[in-house]
PDB file of C-alpha atoms in Angstrom:
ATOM      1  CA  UNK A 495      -5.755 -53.259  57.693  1.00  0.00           C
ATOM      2  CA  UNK A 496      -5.021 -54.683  54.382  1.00  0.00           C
ATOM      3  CA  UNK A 497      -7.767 -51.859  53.003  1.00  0.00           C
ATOM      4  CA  UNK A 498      -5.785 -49.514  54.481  1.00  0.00           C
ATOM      5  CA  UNK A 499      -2.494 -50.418  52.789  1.00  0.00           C
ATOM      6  CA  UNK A 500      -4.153 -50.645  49.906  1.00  0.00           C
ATOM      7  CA  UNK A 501      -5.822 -47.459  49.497  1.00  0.00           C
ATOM      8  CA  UNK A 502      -2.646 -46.022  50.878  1.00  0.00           C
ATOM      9  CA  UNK A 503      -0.736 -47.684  47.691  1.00  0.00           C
ATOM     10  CA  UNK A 504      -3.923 -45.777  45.399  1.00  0.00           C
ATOM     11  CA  UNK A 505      -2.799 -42.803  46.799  1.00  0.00           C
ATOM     12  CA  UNK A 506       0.512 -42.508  46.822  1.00  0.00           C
ATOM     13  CA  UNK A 507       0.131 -44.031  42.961  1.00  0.00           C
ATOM     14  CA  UNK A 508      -2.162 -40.570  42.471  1.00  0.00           C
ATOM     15  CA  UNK A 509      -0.177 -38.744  43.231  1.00  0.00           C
ATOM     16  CA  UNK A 510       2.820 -39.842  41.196  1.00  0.00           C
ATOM     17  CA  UNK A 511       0.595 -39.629  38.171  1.00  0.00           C
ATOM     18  CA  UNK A 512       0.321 -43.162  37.841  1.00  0.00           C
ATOM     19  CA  UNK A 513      -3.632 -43.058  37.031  1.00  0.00           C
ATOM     20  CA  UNK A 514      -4.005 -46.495  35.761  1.00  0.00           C
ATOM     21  CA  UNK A 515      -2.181 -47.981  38.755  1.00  0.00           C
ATOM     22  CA  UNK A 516      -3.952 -46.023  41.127  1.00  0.00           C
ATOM     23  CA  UNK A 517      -7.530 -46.708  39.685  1.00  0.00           C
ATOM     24  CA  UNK A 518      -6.370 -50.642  39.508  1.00  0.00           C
ATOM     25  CA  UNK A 519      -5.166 -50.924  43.202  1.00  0.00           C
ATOM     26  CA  UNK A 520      -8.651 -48.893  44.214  1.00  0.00           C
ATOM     27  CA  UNK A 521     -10.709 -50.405  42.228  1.00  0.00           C
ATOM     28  CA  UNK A 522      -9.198 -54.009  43.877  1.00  0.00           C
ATOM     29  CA  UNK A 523      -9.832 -52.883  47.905  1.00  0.00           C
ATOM     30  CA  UNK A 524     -13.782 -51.205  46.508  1.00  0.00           C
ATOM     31  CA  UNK A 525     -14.800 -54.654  46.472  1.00  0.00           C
ATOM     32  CA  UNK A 526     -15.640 -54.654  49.702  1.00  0.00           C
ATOM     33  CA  UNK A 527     -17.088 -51.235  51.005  1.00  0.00           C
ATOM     34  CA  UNK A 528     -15.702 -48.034  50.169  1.00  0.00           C
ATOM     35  CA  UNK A 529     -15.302 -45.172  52.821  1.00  0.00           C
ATOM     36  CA  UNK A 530     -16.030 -41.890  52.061  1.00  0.00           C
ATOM     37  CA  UNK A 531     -12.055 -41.224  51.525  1.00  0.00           C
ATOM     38  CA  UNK A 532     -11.570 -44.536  48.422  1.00  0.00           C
ATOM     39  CA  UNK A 533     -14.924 -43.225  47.149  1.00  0.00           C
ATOM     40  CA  UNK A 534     -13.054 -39.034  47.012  1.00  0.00           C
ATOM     41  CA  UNK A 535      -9.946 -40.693  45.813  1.00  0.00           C
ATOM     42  CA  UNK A 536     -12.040 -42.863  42.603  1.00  0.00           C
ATOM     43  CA  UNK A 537     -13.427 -39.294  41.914  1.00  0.00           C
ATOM     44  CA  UNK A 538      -9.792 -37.768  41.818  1.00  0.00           C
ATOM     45  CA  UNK A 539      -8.359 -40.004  39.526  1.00  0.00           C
ATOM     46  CA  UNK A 540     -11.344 -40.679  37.208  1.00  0.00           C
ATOM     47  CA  UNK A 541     -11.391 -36.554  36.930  1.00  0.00           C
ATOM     48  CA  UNK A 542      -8.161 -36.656  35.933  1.00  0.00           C
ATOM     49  CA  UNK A 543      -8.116 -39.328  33.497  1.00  0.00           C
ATOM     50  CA  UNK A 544     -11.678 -37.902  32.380  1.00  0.00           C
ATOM     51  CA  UNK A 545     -13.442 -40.342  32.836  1.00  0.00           C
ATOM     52  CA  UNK A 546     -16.889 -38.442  33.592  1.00  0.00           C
ATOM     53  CA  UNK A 547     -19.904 -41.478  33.869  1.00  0.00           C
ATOM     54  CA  UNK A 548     -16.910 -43.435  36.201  1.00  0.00           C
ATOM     55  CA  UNK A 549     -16.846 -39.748  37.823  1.00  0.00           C
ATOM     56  CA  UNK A 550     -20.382 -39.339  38.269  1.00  0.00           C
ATOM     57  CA  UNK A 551     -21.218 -42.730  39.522  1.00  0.00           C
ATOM     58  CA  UNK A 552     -18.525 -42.314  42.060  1.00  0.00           C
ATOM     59  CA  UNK A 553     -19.888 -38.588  42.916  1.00  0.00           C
ATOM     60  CA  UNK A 554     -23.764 -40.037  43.447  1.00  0.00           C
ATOM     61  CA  UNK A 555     -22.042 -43.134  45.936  1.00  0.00           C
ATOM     62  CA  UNK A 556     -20.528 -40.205  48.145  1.00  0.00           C
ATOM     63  CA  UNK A 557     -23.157 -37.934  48.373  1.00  0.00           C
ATOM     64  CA  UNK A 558     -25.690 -41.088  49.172  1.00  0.00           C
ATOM     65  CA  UNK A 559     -23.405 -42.976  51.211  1.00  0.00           C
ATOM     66  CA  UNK A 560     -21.447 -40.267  52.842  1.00  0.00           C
ATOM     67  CA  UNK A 561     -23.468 -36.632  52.741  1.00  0.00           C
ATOM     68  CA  UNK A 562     -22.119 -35.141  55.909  1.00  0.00           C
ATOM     69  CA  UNK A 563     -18.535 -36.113  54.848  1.00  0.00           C
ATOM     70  CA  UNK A 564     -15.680 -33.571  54.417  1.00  0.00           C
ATOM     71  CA  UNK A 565     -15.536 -35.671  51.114  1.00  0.00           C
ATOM     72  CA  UNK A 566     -18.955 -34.953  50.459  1.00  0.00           C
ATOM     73  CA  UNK A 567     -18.618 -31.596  51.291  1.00  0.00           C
ATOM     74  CA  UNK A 568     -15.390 -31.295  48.936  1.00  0.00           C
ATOM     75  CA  UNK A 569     -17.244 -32.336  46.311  1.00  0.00           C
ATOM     76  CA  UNK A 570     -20.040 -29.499  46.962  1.00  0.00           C
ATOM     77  CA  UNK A 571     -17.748 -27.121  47.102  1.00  0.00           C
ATOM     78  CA  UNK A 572     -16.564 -28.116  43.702  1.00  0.00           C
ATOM     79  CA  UNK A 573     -12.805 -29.240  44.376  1.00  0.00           C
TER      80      UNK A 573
END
């Protein structure tokens, strides 16, 4: 639950353009193990801060962890 609320928090941070707050509060509930939608979100806001090894590294954990993911498929598709 608390995961939730957290990655919740990421995203609503995102999408106010609050990038570092975002990538903190993410970066805090990824301790323990991301799902397929914290790992799309890290990939979002490391993209838009351009942050492309942090990007990449988060890209490879979907497509391992996660390759029949809408995520994973997202990120195929080149969104």
């Amino acid at each position: 639950m608390q995961n939730t609320a957290a990655y919740q928090l990421a995203s609503i941070q995102f999408k106010r353009n609050d990038l570092a707050g975002a990538k903190k509060t993410l970066q805090n509930v990824m301790l323990s193990q991301p799902t397929a939608e914290m790992l799309w979100l890290a990939i979002q806001i490391e993209r838009a801060i351009g942050t492309k090894d942090a990007e990449a590294s988060y890209s490879l954990q979907l497509r391992r962890q996660f390759p029949d993911s809408e995520q994973a498929r997202l990120l195929k598709s080149g969104k």
